[in-house]
């Protein structure tokens, strides 16, 4: 069978993306990378100085508007214009109350919490502290340590025909003599730059069911992916023929 070697790593399967709910600046992290957390655990917080000031200003505006409304309402018993003014102030007071509720909700979202149990996956927290972020910007992943798979990058020059269900062996750097069996589950349709800045196809493989102790997320190694069976002559001459074909350009074998 044809085979290809590719850089690989153990990644989370269907991780939960934790993004920023507000636009602001990251103030602090409550967790560390690769830390196990439970549901509702605080993960990180944004700076709330401006938002808290806005909320306090909205509260003061609402109190002032309520005082004006009550004063106009008392005068409305004897003056028609005060009654009309009270109706207008009541509507404006409703707008101020809506601003108070909005800023309070925003303050409640300053601290991002885990929606489920898992392991946090992100870079050095110091890279985020004081950094401006936009709404929806990804900060970290929350993954189930028991739900992992293999991500490998097959260089374009070494690519062979890979079918779903193909046999895969993972040789981790920490255990190079102990291959872990897996099965190819999907291959990218188009090549893209890999983390090593090499044009490659991203493939994913699932660990064999008999593997009870799954490798932890983040381990790296080499994946050997097996393709279709071919004659021995083609197996030996495939790369030289491909190199000659690229060099000469017009030769048809």
CSV table of C-alpha atoms in Angstrom, one decimal:
chain,number,residue,atom,x,y,z
A,1,UNK,CA,0.0,0.0,0.0
A,2,UNK,CA,1.0,3.6,-0.6
A,3,UNK,CA,1.7,5.6,2.5
A,4,UNK,CA,2.5,9.1,3.5
A,5,UNK,CA,4.0,10.6,6.6
A,6,UNK,CA,2.5,13.9,8.0
A,7,UNK,CA,3.0,16.0,11.0
A,8,UNK,CA,0.2,15.4,13.4
A,9,UNK,CA,-1.2,16.4,16.8
A,10,UNK,CA,-3.9,15.3,19.1
A,11,UNK,CA,-6.8,17.8,19.0
A,12,UNK,CA,-10.2,18.1,20.6
A,13,UNK,CA,-13.2,16.9,18.8
A,14,UNK,CA,-16.1,19.3,18.6
A,15,UNK,CA,-14.6,21.8,21.1
A,16,UNK,CA,-16.7,24.7,22.4
A,17,UNK,CA,-15.4,28.1,21.2
A,18,UNK,CA,-15.3,30.7,24.0
A,19,UNK,CA,-15.5,34.2,22.5
A,20,UNK,CA,-15.8,37.7,23.9
A,21,UNK,CA,-19.4,38.8,24.3
A,22,UNK,CA,-18.5,42.5,24.4
A,23,UNK,CA,-16.1,44.9,22.9
A,24,UNK,CA,-13.4,45.9,25.3
A,25,UNK,CA,-10.1,45.0,26.9
A,26,UNK,CA,-9.1,41.7,28.6
A,27,UNK,CA,-8.5,42.5,32.3
A,28,UNK,CA,-7.8,39.2,33.9
A,29,UNK,CA,-7.9,35.4,33.5
A,30,UNK,CA,-9.4,33.2,36.2
A,31,UNK,CA,-8.0,29.9,34.7
A,32,UNK,CA,-4.8,28.7,33.3
A,33,UNK,CA,-4.1,26.7,30.0
A,34,UNK,CA,-5.1,23.0,30.2
A,35,UNK,CA,-7.0,23.5,33.4
A,36,UNK,CA,-10.1,21.4,34.1
A,37,UNK,CA,-13.1,23.4,34.9
A,38,UNK,CA,-16.7,22.8,35.8
A,39,UNK,CA,-19.8,24.4,34.4
A,40,UNK,CA,-20.3,28.1,35.4
A,41,UNK,CA,-16.6,28.5,36.3
A,42,UNK,CA,-15.3,32.0,35.6
A,43,UNK,CA,-12.9,31.9,32.7
A,44,UNK,CA,-11.8,35.5,32.1
A,45,UNK,CA,-13.1,39.1,32.6
A,46,UNK,CA,-13.1,42.2,30.5
A,47,UNK,CA,-12.3,45.6,31.9
A,48,UNK,CA,-15.6,47.2,33.2
A,49,UNK,CA,-14.5,50.7,34.1
A,50,UNK,CA,-16.2,52.5,31.2
A,51,UNK,CA,-19.3,50.2,31.3
A,52,UNK,CA,-19.7,50.7,35.1
A,53,UNK,CA,-19.4,54.5,34.7
A,54,UNK,CA,-22.0,54.3,32.0
A,55,UNK,CA,-24.3,52.3,34.3
A,56,UNK,CA,-23.9,54.7,37.2
A,57,UNK,CA,-24.6,57.6,34.9
A,58,UNK,CA,-27.7,55.9,33.7
A,59,UNK,CA,-28.9,55.3,37.3
A,60,UNK,CA,-28.4,59.0,38.2
A,61,UNK,CA,-30.2,60.1,35.0
A,62,UNK,CA,-33.1,57.8,35.9
A,63,UNK,CA,-33.3,59.2,39.5
A,64,UNK,CA,-33.3,62.7,38.2
A,65,UNK,CA,-35.9,61.9,35.6
A,66,UNK,CA,-38.1,60.2,38.2
A,67,UNK,CA,-37.9,63.3,40.5
A,68,UNK,CA,-38.9,65.6,37.6
A,69,UNK,CA,-41.8,63.2,36.8
A,70,UNK,CA,-43.1,63.2,40.3
A,71,UNK,CA,-42.9,66.9,40.6
A,72,UNK,CA,-44.7,67.4,37.3
A,73,UNK,CA,-47.3,64.9,38.3
A,74,UNK,CA,-48.1,66.7,41.5
A,75,UNK,CA,-48.4,70.0,39.6
A,76,UNK,CA,-50.6,68.3,37.0
A,77,UNK,CA,-53.6,68.3,39.4
A,78,UNK,CA,-53.8,72.1,39.0
A,79,UNK,CA,-52.0,72.8,35.7
A,80,UNK,CA,-52.8,71.2,32.4
A,81,UNK,CA,-49.4,72.0,30.9
A,82,UNK,CA,-47.7,70.1,33.9
A,83,UNK,CA,-49.9,67.1,33.2
A,84,UNK,CA,-48.7,67.0,29.6
A,85,UNK,CA,-45.1,67.5,30.8
A,86,UNK,CA,-45.6,64.5,33.2
A,87,UNK,CA,-46.7,62.3,30.4
A,88,UNK,CA,-43.6,63.2,28.3
A,89,UNK,CA,-41.3,62.7,31.3
A,90,UNK,CA,-42.8,59.3,32.0
A,91,UNK,CA,-41.8,58.2,28.5
A,92,UNK,CA,-38.3,59.5,28.9
A,93,UNK,CA,-38.1,57.8,32.2
A,94,UNK,CA,-38.9,54.5,30.5
A,95,UNK,CA,-36.0,55.1,28.1
A,96,UNK,CA,-33.7,55.8,31.0
A,97,UNK,CA,-34.9,52.6,32.7
A,98,UNK,CA,-34.2,50.7,29.6
A,99,UNK,CA,-30.6,52.1,29.5
A,100,UNK,CA,-30.1,51.0,33.1
A,101,UNK,CA,-31.3,47.5,32.3
A,102,UNK,CA,-29.1,47.3,29.3
A,103,UNK,CA,-25.9,48.4,31.1
A,104,UNK,CA,-26.7,46.1,33.9
A,105,UNK,CA,-27.0,43.2,31.5
A,106,UNK,CA,-23.7,44.2,29.9
A,107,UNK,CA,-22.0,44.3,33.3
A,108,UNK,CA,-23.3,40.8,34.0
A,109,UNK,CA,-21.5,39.6,30.7
A,110,UNK,CA,-18.2,41.1,31.6
A,111,UNK,CA,-17.1,37.9,33.2
A,112,UNK,CA,-17.3,35.0,30.8
A,113,UNK,CA,-18.1,31.6,32.4
A,114,UNK,CA,-17.9,28.1,31.2
A,115,UNK,CA,-21.2,26.7,29.9
A,116,UNK,CA,-20.0,23.1,30.5
A,117,UNK,CA,-17.2,21.1,32.1
A,118,UNK,CA,-14.0,20.6,30.2
A,119,UNK,CA,-10.4,21.6,29.7
A,120,UNK,CA,-9.4,25.1,28.7
A,121,UNK,CA,-7.2,25.4,25.6
A,122,UNK,CA,-5.5,28.7,24.9
A,123,UNK,CA,-2.1,30.4,24.7
A,124,UNK,CA,-0.3,32.3,27.4
A,125,UNK,CA,-2.7,34.5,29.3
A,126,UNK,CA,-0.1,37.3,29.3
A,127,UNK,CA,-0.6,37.6,25.5
A,128,UNK,CA,-4.2,38.6,26.1
A,129,UNK,CA,-4.0,40.9,29.2
A,130,UNK,CA,-4.6,44.5,28.1
A,131,UNK,CA,-5.4,43.5,24.6
A,132,UNK,CA,-8.4,45.1,22.9
A,133,UNK,CA,-10.9,42.5,21.6
A,134,UNK,CA,-14.0,42.7,19.4
A,135,UNK,CA,-17.4,41.0,19.9
A,136,UNK,CA,-17.2,37.4,18.9
A,137,UNK,CA,-13.4,37.2,18.9
A,138,UNK,CA,-12.2,33.7,19.9
A,139,UNK,CA,-10.2,33.6,23.2
A,140,UNK,CA,-10.0,29.9,24.1
A,141,UNK,CA,-11.5,26.5,23.5
A,142,UNK,CA,-13.3,24.4,26.0
A,143,UNK,CA,-12.9,20.7,25.2
A,144,UNK,CA,-13.8,17.3,26.6
A,145,UNK,CA,-10.5,15.5,27.3
A,146,UNK,CA,-12.1,12.2,26.5
A,147,UNK,CA,-13.3,13.4,23.0
A,148,UNK,CA,-10.1,13.7,21.0
A,149,UNK,CA,-8.9,13.0,17.4
A,150,UNK,CA,-5.9,13.3,15.2
A,151,UNK,CA,-5.2,16.3,13.0
A,152,UNK,CA,-2.5,15.9,10.4
A,153,UNK,CA,-1.2,18.0,7.5
A,154,UNK,CA,-0.3,16.0,4.4
A,155,UNK,CA,2.1,18.1,2.2
A,156,UNK,CA,0.9,18.6,-1.4
A,157,UNK,CA,4.1,17.1,-2.9
A,158,UNK,CA,3.6,13.9,-0.8
A,159,UNK,CA,-0.2,13.6,-1.2
A,160,UNK,CA,-1.7,10.3,-2.3
A,161,UNK,CA,-5.3,9.2,-2.8
A,162,UNK,CA,-6.7,8.9,0.6
A,163,UNK,CA,-10.1,7.3,1.2
A,164,UNK,CA,-12.3,7.6,4.2
A,165,UNK,CA,-11.7,4.7,6.5
A,166,UNK,CA,-8.0,4.4,5.6
A,167,UNK,CA,-5.7,3.0,8.2
A,168,UNK,CA,-3.6,5.5,10.2
A,169,UNK,CA,-0.8,5.0,12.7
A,170,UNK,CA,0.2,7.8,15.1
A,171,UNK,CA,3.7,7.9,16.4
A,172,UNK,CA,3.8,10.4,19.3
A,173,UNK,CA,7.0,12.2,20.1
A,174,UNK,CA,6.7,11.1,23.7
A,175,UNK,CA,6.2,7.4,22.6
A,176,UNK,CA,7.9,7.0,19.2
A,177,UNK,CA,8.1,3.2,19.4
A,178,UNK,CA,4.4,2.7,20.4
A,179,UNK,CA,2.2,3.4,17.4
A,180,UNK,CA,-1.5,4.2,18.1
A,181,UNK,CA,-4.0,2.9,15.5
A,182,UNK,CA,-6.6,5.2,14.1
A,183,UNK,CA,-9.0,5.5,11.1
A,184,UNK,CA,-9.1,8.4,8.6
A,185,UNK,CA,-12.5,10.1,8.8
A,186,UNK,CA,-12.1,13.1,6.5
A,187,UNK,CA,-9.7,14.9,4.2
A,188,UNK,CA,-9.8,18.6,3.2
A,189,UNK,CA,-10.9,19.3,-0.3
A,190,UNK,CA,-8.4,22.1,-0.9
A,191,UNK,CA,-4.8,22.6,0.3
A,192,UNK,CA,-4.0,25.5,2.7
A,193,UNK,CA,-1.0,26.7,4.6
A,194,UNK,CA,-0.2,24.4,7.5
A,195,UNK,CA,1.0,25.7,10.9
A,196,UNK,CA,4.5,25.0,9.5
A,197,UNK,CA,3.8,27.4,6.6
A,198,UNK,CA,3.7,24.4,4.1
A,199,UNK,CA,0.9,24.0,1.6
A,200,UNK,CA,-0.8,20.8,2.7
A,201,UNK,CA,-4.1,19.0,3.0
A,202,UNK,CA,-5.6,18.8,6.5
A,203,UNK,CA,-6.9,15.4,7.4
A,204,UNK,CA,-8.5,14.1,10.6
A,205,UNK,CA,-8.5,10.6,12.0
A,206,UNK,CA,-10.4,8.9,14.9
A,207,UNK,CA,-8.7,6.7,17.4
A,208,UNK,CA,-9.5,3.0,17.3
A,209,UNK,CA,-12.3,2.0,19.7
A,210,UNK,CA,-10.0,-0.4,21.5
A,211,UNK,CA,-7.8,2.5,22.7
A,212,UNK,CA,-9.0,3.1,26.2
A,213,UNK,CA,-6.4,5.6,27.4
A,214,UNK,CA,-6.6,8.4,24.8
A,215,UNK,CA,-3.6,10.7,24.4
A,216,UNK,CA,-4.0,14.1,25.9
A,217,UNK,CA,-4.8,17.2,23.8
A,218,UNK,CA,-1.7,19.0,22.5
A,219,UNK,CA,0.6,16.0,22.0
A,220,UNK,CA,2.5,16.0,18.7
A,221,UNK,CA,4.0,13.4,16.5
A,222,UNK,CA,4.0,11.8,13.0
A,223,UNK,CA,1.0,10.1,11.4
A,224,UNK,CA,1.5,7.4,8.8
A,225,UNK,CA,-1.5,7.2,6.5
A,226,UNK,CA,-2.0,4.2,4.3
A,227,UNK,CA,-3.5,4.5,0.8
A,228,UNK,CA,-4.5,2.0,-1.9
A,229,UNK,CA,-2.3,-1.0,-2.9
A,230,UNK,CA,-0.2,-0.5,-6.0
A,231,UNK,CA,2.5,-2.6,-7.8
A,232,UNK,CA,5.9,-2.6,-6.2
A,233,UNK,CA,7.5,-0.8,-9.2
A,234,UNK,CA,5.0,2.1,-8.9
A,235,UNK,CA,5.6,2.1,-5.1
A,236,UNK,CA,9.4,2.5,-5.7
A,237,UNK,CA,9.3,4.9,-8.6
A,238,UNK,CA,6.3,7.1,-7.7
A,239,UNK,CA,8.4,10.0,-6.2
A,240,UNK,CA,11.1,9.9,-8.9
A,241,UNK,CA,8.5,9.9,-11.6
A,242,UNK,CA,6.6,12.8,-10.0
A,243,UNK,CA,9.8,14.8,-9.6
A,244,UNK,CA,10.8,14.1,-13.2
A,245,UNK,CA,7.4,15.0,-14.4
A,246,UNK,CA,7.5,18.4,-12.6
A,247,UNK,CA,11.0,19.1,-13.9
A,248,UNK,CA,10.3,18.3,-17.6
A,249,UNK,CA,6.7,19.5,-17.6
A,250,UNK,CA,5.7,18.1,-20.9
A,251,UNK,CA,6.6,14.4,-20.6
A,252,UNK,CA,3.7,12.0,-20.5
A,253,UNK,CA,4.3,8.6,-19.0
